[in-house]
Tab-separated table of C-alpha atoms in Angstrom:
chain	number	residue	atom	x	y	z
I	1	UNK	CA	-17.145	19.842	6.132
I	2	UNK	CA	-14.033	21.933	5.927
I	3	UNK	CA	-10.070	20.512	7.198
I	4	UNK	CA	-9.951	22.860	10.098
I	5	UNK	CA	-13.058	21.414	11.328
I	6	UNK	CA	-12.938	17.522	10.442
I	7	UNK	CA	-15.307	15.442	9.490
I	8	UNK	CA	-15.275	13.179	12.594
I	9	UNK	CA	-18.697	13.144	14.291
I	10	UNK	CA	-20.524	14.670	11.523
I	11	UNK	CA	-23.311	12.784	9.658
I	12	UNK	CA	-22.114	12.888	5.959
I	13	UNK	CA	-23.970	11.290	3.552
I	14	UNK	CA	-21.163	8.443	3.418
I	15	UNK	CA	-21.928	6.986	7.002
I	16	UNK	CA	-24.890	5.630	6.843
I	17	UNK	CA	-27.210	4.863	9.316
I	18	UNK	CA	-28.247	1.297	10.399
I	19	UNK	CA	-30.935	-0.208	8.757
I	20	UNK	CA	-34.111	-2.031	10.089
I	21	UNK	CA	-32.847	-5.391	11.032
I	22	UNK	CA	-35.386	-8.501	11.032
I	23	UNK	CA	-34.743	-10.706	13.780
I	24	UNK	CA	-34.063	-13.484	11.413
I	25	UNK	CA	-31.648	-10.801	9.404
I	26	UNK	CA	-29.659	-10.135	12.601
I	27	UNK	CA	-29.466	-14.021	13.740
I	28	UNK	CA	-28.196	-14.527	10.123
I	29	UNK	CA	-25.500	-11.892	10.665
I	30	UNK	CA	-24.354	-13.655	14.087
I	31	UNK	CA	-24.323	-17.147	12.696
I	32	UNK	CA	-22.482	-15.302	9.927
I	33	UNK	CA	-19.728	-13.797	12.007
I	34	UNK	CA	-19.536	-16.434	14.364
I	35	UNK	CA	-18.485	-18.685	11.911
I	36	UNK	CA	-16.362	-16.384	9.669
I	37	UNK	CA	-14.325	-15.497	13.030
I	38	UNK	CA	-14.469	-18.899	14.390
I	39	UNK	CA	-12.841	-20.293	10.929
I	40	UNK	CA	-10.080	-17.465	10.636
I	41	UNK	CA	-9.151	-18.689	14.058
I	42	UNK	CA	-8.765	-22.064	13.648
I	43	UNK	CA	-6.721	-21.314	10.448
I	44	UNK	CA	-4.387	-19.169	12.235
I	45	UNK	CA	-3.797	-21.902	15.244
I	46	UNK	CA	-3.309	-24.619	12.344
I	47	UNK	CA	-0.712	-22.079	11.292
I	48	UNK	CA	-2.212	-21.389	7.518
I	49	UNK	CA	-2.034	-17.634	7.790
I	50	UNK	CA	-3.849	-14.867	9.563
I	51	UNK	CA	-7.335	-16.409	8.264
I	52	UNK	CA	-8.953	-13.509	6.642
I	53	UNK	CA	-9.520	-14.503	3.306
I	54	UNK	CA	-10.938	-17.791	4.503
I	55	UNK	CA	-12.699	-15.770	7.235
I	56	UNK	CA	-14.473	-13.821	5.184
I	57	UNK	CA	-15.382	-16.361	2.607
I	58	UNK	CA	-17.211	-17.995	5.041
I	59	UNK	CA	-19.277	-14.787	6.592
I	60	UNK	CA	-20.170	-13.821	2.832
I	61	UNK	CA	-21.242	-17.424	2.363
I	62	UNK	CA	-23.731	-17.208	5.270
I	63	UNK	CA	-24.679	-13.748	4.998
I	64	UNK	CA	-23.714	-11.904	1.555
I	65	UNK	CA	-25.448	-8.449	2.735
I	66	UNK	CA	-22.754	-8.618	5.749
I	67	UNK	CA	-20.494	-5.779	3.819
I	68	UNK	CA	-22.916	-3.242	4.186
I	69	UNK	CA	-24.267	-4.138	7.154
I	70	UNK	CA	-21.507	-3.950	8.808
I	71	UNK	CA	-20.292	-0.775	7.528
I	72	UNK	CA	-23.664	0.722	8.548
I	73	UNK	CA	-23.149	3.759	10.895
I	74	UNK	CA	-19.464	3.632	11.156
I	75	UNK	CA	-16.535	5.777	9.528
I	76	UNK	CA	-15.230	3.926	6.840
I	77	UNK	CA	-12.191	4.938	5.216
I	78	UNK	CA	-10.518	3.533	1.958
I	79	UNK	CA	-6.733	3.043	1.446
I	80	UNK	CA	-5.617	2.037	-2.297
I	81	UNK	CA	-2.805	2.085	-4.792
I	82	UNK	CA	-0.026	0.258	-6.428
I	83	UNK	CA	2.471	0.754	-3.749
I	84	UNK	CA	2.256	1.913	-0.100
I	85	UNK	CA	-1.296	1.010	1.009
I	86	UNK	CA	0.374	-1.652	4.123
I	87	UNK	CA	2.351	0.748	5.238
I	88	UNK	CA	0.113	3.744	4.694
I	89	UNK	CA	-2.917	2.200	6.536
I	90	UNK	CA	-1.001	1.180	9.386
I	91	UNK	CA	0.418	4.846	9.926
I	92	UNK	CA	-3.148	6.563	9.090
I	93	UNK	CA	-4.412	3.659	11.666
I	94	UNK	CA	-2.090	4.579	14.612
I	95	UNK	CA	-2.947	8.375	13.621
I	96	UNK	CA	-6.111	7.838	14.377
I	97	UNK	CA	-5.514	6.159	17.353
I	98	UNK	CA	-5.201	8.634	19.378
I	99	UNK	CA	-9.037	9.664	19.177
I	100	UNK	CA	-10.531	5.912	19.967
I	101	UNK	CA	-10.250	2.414	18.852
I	102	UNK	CA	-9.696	1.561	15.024
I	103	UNK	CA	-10.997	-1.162	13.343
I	104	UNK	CA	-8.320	-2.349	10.126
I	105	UNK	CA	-6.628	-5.369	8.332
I	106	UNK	CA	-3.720	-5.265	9.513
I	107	UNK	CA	-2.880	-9.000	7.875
I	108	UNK	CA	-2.692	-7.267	4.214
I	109	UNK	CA	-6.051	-9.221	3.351
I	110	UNK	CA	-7.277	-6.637	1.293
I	111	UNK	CA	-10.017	-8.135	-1.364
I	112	UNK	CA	-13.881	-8.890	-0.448
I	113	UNK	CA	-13.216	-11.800	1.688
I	114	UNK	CA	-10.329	-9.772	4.031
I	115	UNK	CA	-12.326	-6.674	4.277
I	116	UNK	CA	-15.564	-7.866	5.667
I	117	UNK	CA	-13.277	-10.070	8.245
I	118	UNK	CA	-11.543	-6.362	8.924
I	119	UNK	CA	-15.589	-5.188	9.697
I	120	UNK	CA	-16.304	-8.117	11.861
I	121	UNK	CA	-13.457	-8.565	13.881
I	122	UNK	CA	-13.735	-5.529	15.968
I	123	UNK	CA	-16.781	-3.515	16.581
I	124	UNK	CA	-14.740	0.395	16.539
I	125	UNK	CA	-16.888	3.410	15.099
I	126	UNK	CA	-13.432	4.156	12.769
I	127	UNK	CA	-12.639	1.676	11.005
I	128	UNK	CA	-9.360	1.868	7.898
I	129	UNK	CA	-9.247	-0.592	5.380
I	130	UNK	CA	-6.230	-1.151	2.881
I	131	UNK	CA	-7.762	-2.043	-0.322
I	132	UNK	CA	-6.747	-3.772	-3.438
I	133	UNK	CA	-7.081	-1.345	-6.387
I	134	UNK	CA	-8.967	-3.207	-8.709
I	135	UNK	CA	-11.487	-4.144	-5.741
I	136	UNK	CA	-11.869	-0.152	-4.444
I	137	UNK	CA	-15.151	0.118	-6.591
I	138	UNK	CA	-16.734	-3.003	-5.070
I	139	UNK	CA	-15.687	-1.178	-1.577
I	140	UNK	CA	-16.869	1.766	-2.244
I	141	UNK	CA	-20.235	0.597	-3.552
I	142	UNK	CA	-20.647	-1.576	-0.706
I	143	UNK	CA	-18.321	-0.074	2.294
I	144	UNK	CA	-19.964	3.506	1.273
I	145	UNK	CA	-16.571	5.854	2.790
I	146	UNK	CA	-16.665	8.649	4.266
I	147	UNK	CA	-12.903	9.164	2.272
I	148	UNK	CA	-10.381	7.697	0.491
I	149	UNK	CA	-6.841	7.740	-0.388
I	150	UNK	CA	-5.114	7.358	-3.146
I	151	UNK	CA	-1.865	6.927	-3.174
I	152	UNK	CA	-0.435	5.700	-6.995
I	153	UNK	CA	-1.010	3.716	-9.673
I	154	UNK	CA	1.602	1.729	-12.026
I	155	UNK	CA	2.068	-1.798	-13.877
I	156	UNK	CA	1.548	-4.650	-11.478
I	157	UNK	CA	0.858	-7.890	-11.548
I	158	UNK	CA	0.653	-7.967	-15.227
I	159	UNK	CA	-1.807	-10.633	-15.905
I	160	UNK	CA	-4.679	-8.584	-13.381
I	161	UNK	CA	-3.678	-5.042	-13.750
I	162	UNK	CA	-1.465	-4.538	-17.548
I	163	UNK	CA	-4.165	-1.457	-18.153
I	164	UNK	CA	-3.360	1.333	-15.810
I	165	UNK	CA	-5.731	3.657	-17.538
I	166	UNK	CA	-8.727	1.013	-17.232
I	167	UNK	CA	-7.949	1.067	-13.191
I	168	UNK	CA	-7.752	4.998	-13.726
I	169	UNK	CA	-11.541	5.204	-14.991
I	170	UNK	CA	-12.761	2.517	-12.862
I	171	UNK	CA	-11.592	4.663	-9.869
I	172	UNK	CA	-12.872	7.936	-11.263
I	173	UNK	CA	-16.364	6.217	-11.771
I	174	UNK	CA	-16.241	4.764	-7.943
I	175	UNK	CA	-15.517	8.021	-5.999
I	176	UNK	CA	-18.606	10.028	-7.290
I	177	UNK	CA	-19.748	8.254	-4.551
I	178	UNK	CA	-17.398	9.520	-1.870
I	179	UNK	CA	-17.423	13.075	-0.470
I	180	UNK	CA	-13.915	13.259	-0.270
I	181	UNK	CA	-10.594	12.188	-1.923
I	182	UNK	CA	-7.137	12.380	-0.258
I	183	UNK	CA	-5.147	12.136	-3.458
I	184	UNK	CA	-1.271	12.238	-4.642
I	185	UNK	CA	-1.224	15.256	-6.948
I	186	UNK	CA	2.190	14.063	-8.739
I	187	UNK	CA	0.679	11.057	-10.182
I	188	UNK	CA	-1.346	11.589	-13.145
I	189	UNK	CA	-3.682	8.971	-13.024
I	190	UNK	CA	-4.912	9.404	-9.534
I	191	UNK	CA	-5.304	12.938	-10.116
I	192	UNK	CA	-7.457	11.764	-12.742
I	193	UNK	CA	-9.007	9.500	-11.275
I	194	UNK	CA	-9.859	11.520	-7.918
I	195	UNK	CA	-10.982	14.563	-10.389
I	196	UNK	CA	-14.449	12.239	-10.460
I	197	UNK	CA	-14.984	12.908	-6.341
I	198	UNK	CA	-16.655	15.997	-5.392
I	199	UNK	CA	-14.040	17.168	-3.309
I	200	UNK	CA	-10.027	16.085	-3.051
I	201	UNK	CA	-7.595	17.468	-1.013
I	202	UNK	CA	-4.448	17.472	-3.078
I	203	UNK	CA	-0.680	15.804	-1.690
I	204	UNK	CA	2.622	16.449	-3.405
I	205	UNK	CA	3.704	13.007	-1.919
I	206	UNK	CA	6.333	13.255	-5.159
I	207	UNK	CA	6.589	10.083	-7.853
I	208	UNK	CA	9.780	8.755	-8.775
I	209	UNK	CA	8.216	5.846	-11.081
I	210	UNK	CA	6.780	7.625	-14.583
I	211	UNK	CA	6.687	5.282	-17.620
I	212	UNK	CA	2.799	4.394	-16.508
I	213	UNK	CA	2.569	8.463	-16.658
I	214	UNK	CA	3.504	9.183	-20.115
I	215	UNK	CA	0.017	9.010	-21.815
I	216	UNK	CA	-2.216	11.402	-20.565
I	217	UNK	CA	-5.360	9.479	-18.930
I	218	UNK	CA	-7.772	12.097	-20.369
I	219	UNK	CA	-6.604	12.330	-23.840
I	220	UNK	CA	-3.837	10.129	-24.386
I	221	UNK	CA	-1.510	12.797	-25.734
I	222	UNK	CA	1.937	12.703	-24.132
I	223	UNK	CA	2.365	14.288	-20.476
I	224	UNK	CA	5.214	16.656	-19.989
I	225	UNK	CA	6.769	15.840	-16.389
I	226	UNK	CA	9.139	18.669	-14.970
I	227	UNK	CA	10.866	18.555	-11.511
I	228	UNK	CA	7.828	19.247	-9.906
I	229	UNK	CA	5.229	19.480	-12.124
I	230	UNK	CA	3.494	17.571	-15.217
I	231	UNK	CA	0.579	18.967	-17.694
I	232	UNK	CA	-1.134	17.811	-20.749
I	233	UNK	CA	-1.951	20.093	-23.437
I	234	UNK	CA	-5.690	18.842	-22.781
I	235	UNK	CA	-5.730	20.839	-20.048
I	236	UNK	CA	-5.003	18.161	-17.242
I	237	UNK	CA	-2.427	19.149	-14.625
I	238	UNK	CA	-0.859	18.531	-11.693
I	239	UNK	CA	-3.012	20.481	-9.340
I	240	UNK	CA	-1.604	22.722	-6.268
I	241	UNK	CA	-0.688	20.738	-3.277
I	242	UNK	CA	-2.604	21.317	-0.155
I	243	UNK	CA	0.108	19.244	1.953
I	244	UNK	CA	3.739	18.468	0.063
I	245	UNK	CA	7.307	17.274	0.603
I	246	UNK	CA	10.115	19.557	0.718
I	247	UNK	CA	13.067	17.258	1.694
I	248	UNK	CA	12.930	15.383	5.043
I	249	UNK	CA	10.009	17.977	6.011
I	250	UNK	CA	5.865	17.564	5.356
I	251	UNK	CA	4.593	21.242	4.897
I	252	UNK	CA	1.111	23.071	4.471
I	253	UNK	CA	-0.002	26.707	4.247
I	254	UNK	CA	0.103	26.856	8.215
I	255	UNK	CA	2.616	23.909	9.621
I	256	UNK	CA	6.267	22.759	8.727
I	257	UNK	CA	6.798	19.259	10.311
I	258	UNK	CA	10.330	17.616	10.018
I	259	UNK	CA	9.218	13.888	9.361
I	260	UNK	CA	12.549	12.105	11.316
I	261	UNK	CA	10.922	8.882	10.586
I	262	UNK	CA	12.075	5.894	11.774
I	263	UNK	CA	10.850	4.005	8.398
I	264	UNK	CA	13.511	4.210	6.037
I	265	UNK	CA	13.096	5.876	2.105
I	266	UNK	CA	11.534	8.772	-0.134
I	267	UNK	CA	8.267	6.404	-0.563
I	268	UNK	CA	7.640	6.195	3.340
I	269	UNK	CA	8.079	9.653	3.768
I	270	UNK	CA	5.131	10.125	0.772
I	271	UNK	CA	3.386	7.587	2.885
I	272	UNK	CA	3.346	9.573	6.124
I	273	UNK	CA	2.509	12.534	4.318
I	274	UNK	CA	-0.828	11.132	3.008
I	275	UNK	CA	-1.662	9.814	6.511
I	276	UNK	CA	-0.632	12.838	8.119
I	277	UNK	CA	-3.287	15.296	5.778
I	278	UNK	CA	-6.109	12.882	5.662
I	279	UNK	CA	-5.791	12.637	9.814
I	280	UNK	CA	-5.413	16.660	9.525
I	281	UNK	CA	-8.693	16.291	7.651
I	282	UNK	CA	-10.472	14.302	10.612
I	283	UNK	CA	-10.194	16.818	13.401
I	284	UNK	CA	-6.268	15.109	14.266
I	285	UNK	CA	-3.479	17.926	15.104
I	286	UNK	CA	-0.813	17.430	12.629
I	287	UNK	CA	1.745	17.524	14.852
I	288	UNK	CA	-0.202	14.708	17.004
I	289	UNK	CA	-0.566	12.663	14.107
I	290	UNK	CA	2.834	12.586	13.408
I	291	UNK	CA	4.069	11.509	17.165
I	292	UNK	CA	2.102	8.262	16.562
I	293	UNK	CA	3.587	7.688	12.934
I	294	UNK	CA	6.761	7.965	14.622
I	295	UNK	CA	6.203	4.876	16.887
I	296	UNK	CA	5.800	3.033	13.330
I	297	UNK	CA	9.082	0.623	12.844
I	298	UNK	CA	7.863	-1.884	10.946
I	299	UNK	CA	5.029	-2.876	9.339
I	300	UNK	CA	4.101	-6.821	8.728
I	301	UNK	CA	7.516	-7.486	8.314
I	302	UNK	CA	8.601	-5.096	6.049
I	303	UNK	CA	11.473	-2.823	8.066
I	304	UNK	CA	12.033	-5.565	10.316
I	305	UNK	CA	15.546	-6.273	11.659
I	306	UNK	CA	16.433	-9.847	12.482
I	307	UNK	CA	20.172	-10.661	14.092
I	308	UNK	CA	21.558	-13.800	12.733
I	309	UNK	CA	24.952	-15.173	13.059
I	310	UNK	CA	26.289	-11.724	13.818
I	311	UNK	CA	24.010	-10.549	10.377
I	312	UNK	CA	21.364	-7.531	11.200
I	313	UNK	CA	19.148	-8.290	7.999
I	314	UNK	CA	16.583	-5.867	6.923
I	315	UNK	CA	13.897	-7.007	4.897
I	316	UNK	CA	12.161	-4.939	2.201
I	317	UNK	CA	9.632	-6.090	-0.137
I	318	UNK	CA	9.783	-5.127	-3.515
I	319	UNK	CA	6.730	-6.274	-5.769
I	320	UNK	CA	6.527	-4.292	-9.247
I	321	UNK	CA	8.660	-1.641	-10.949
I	322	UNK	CA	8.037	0.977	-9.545
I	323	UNK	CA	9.201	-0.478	-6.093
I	324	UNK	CA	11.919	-1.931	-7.503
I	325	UNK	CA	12.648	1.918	-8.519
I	326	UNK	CA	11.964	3.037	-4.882
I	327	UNK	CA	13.532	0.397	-3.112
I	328	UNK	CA	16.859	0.658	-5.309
I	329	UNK	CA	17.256	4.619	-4.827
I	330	UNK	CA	16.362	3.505	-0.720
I	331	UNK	CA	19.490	1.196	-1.100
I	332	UNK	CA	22.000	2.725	-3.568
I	333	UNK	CA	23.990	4.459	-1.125
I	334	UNK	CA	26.665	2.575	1.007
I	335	UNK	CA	28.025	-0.960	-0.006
I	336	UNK	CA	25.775	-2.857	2.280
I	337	UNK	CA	25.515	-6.480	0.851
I	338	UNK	CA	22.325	-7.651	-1.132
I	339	UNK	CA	20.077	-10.557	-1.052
I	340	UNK	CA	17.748	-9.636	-4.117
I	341	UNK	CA	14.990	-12.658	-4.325
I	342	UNK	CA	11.796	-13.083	-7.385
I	343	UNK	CA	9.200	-15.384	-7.556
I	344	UNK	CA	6.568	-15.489	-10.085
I	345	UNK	CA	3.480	-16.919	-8.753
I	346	UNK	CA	-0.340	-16.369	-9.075
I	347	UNK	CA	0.204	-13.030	-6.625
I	348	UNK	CA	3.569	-12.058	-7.687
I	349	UNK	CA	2.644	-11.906	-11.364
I	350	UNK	CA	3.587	-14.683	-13.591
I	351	UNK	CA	5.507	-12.231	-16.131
I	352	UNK	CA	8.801	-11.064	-14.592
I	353	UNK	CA	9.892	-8.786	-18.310
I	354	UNK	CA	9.120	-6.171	-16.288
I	355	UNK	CA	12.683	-6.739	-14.844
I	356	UNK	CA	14.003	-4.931	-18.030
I	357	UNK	CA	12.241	-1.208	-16.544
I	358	UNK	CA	14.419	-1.221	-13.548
I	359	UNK	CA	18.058	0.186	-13.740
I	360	UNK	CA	20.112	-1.832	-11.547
I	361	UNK	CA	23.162	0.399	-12.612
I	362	UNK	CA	23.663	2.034	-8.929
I	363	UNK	CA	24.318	-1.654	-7.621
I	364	UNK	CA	27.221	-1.913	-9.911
I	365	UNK	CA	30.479	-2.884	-7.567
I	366	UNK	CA	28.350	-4.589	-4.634
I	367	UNK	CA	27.996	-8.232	-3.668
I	368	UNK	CA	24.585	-9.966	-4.488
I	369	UNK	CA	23.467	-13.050	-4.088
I	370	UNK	CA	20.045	-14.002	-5.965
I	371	UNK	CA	17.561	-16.360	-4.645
I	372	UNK	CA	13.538	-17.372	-5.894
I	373	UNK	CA	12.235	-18.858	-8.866
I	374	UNK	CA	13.217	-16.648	-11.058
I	375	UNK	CA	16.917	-16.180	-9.798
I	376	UNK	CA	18.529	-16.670	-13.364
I	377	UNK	CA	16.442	-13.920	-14.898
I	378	UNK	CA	17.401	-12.146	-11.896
I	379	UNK	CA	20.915	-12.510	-12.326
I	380	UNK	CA	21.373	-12.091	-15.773
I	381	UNK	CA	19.453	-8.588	-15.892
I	382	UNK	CA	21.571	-7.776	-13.036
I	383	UNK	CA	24.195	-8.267	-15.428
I	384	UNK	CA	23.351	-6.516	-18.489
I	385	UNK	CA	23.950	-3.561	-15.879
I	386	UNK	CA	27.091	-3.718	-14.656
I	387	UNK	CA	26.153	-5.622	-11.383
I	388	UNK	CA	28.828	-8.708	-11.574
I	389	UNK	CA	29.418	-9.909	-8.393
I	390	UNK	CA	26.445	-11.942	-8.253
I	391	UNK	CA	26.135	-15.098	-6.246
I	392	UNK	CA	23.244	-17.738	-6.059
I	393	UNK	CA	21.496	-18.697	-3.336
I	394	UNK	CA	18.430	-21.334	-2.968
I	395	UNK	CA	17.082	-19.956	0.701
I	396	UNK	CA	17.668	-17.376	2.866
I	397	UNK	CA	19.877	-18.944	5.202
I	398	UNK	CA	22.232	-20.692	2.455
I	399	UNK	CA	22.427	-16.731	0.932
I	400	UNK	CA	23.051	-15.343	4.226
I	401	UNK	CA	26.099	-17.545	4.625
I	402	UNK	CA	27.722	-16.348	1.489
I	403	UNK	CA	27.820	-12.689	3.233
I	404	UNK	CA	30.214	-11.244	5.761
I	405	UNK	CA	28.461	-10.546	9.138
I	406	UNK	CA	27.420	-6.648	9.443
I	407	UNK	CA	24.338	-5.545	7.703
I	408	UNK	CA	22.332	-6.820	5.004
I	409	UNK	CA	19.532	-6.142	3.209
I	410	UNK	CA	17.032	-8.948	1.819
I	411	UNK	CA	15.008	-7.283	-0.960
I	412	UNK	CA	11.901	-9.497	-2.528
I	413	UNK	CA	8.745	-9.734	-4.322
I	414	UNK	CA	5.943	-10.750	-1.972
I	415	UNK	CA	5.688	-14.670	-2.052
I	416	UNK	CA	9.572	-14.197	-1.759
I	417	UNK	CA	9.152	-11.759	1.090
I	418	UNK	CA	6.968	-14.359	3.160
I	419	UNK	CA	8.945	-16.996	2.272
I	420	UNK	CA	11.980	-15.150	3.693
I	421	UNK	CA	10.179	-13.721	6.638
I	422	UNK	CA	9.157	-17.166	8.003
I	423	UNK	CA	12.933	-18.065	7.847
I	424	UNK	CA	14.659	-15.888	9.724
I	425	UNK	CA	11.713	-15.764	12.113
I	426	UNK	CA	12.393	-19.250	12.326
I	427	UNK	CA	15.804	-18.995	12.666
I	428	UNK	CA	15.736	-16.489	15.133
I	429	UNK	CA	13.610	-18.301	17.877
């Protein structure tokens, strides 16, 4: 199993083979999918989502060995982190396009219930699954990967996932399990966390976002984080890169590929480089891979341009600090005006003090208006930092009337995000 080889078509222990099916066993799967399909479809024509979580709920209910049994004898591969796993599955899936038909959730649905409706749906050999990160273990255990990618791991959602480290050790427990790792060497708790796989093939996709990094996950002694390194005096270290970033450009020990993406920011640019060197590690050309990334303008919803009124509005979701970090660096430059929206329900998180992390400061001197639940905590952090010409808004539309036409950006947390996406696609017909 080496990179220049691949590992497509090889028998690794992580594909397993298809076991002995009873006939009442395989009837029970049928029934199983048949129903779980037939239910995600009704929800989506009663227009109550993509109908994967219910989906699924209903195949597990009839059948709760359908996971691995669908899984069985296919190539399985794992997408998880804080931040990027959307957008970095639907690159890695397009990559891997090019070699046959991919299996993935595509909706986001990324728990039990969305990831055995991902299995069902569509009967490809490859199949790439975005994965929540305190679900990988279950998916690993029961999925059984040939790889998996990690891409970062930070505060989110405070009331599921406060303890970094715990997520850290739960990982490094899970992938002694899976041959390989495709892991983010500038974050210290994958790279502790992917230390626990047998084999990892290292990314400098970079990490802007560090307060979750301080405390070393082996030892808790403080980590010492230089432009483009970090170390412990335990020992732990960033390791050397296989694949890293060097500006606009993903190189390795043999290529140099300018990225030119068409999705905007540092972060999707880290995200293209982790789908570029785990395709690389499946038998697909680099430069290949990267053709079909560059197809990639948006990704459900997030990128998307809507004109409204004589408005092109971007929308960019935002969920946790450290893509509040990302998406204000993505943003600082210009004087396009803002729409910055925060809700705080079940999946948003219901504690927003996280606000107080993010430095606002570059905003200073541009025109916001806020909108969401959670628009006066919004507004008054923006501020404490120098960001005064702040308006309030209580929908999209009403915000988007308050700003000139030209471009704006609409920048939200996710039940903000859909909220806002189903306006201005409604708006737009």
């Amino acid at each position: 199993m080496t990179a220049a080889g691949g590992l497509h078509g090889q028998r690794i222990d992580a594909v397993q083979p298809r076991a002995a099916m009873t006939a009442a066993s395989r009837w029970r799967l049928r029934l199983a999918v048949a129903a779980g399909l037939g239910t995600a479809r009704l929800s989506r024509l009663a227009g109550r989502g993509a109908g994967g979580v219910i989906g699924g709920r209903v195949i597990l209910g009839v059948d709760p060995s359908a996971p691995r049994v669908l899984a069985a004898g296919r190539d399985v591969l794992l997408v998880s982190g804080t931040n990027g796993k959307t957008t970095t599955t639907a690159l890695l899936s397009g990559a891997l396009g090019v070699r046959g038909p991919v299996a993935t959730n595509a909706d986001g649905a990324n728990t039990t219930a969305g990831l055995v409706t991902a299995l069902a749906g569509r009967n490809a050999r490859t199949v790439v699954l975005e994965t929540d990160e305190g679900w990988l273990p279950w998916a690993v255990s029961n999925l059984r990967p040939q790889a998996v990618v990690l891409l970062n791991l930070s505060r989110d959602q405070l009331s599921r996932h406060h303890e970094v480290d715990k997520l850290a050790s739960a990982w490094r427990e899970a992938v002694r399990e899976v041959p390989v790792v495709i892991a983010n060497a500038d974050d210290t708790s994958v790279v502790w966390a992917a230390l626990g796989a047998s084999r990892q093939v290292w990314v400098g996709a970079g990490q802007l976002w560090t307060q979750d990094s301080i405390a070393c996950p082996r030892c808790g002694r403080q980590c010492r984080h230089g432009p483009s390194s970090w170390s412990c005096s335990c020992g732990l270290a960033r390791p050397d890169p296989s694949w890293w970033l060097d500006g606009d450009d993903l190189v390795s020990a043999d290529v140099r590929l300018p990225l030119r993406l068409p999705l905007p920011g540092r972060f999707n640019r880290a995200n293209a480089a982790m789908a570029v060197a785990t395709a690389a590690l499946l038998g697909i050309p680099p430069e290949r891979a990267l053709d079909q990334l560059r197809t990639v303008t948006t990704v459900a919803g997030r990128f998307a341009i809507s004109d409204l009124g004589g408005r092109q509005v971007r929308l960019l979701l935002a969920k946790n600090p450290a893509g509040w970090l990302e998406t204000v660096d993505l943003i600082s430059s210009g004087d396009t005006p803002l729409i910055l929206a925060l809700n705080a329900q079940g999946v948003d998180g219901r504690d927003p003090s996280w606000l107080y992390d993010v430095s606002f400061r570059a905003l200073a001197g541009r025109r916001v208006v806020v909108m969401g639940e959670r628009s006066a905590e919004l507004e008054v952090r923006l501020q404490m930092d120098g960001v005064t010409c702040v308006d309030a808004g209580e929908h999209v539309l009403d915000a988007l009337a308050l700003m000139p036409p030209g471009p704006v950006d609409v920048v939200a947390n996710y039940t903000a995000f859909q909220s806002a996406r189903k306006e201005l696609a409604r708006a737009a017909r």
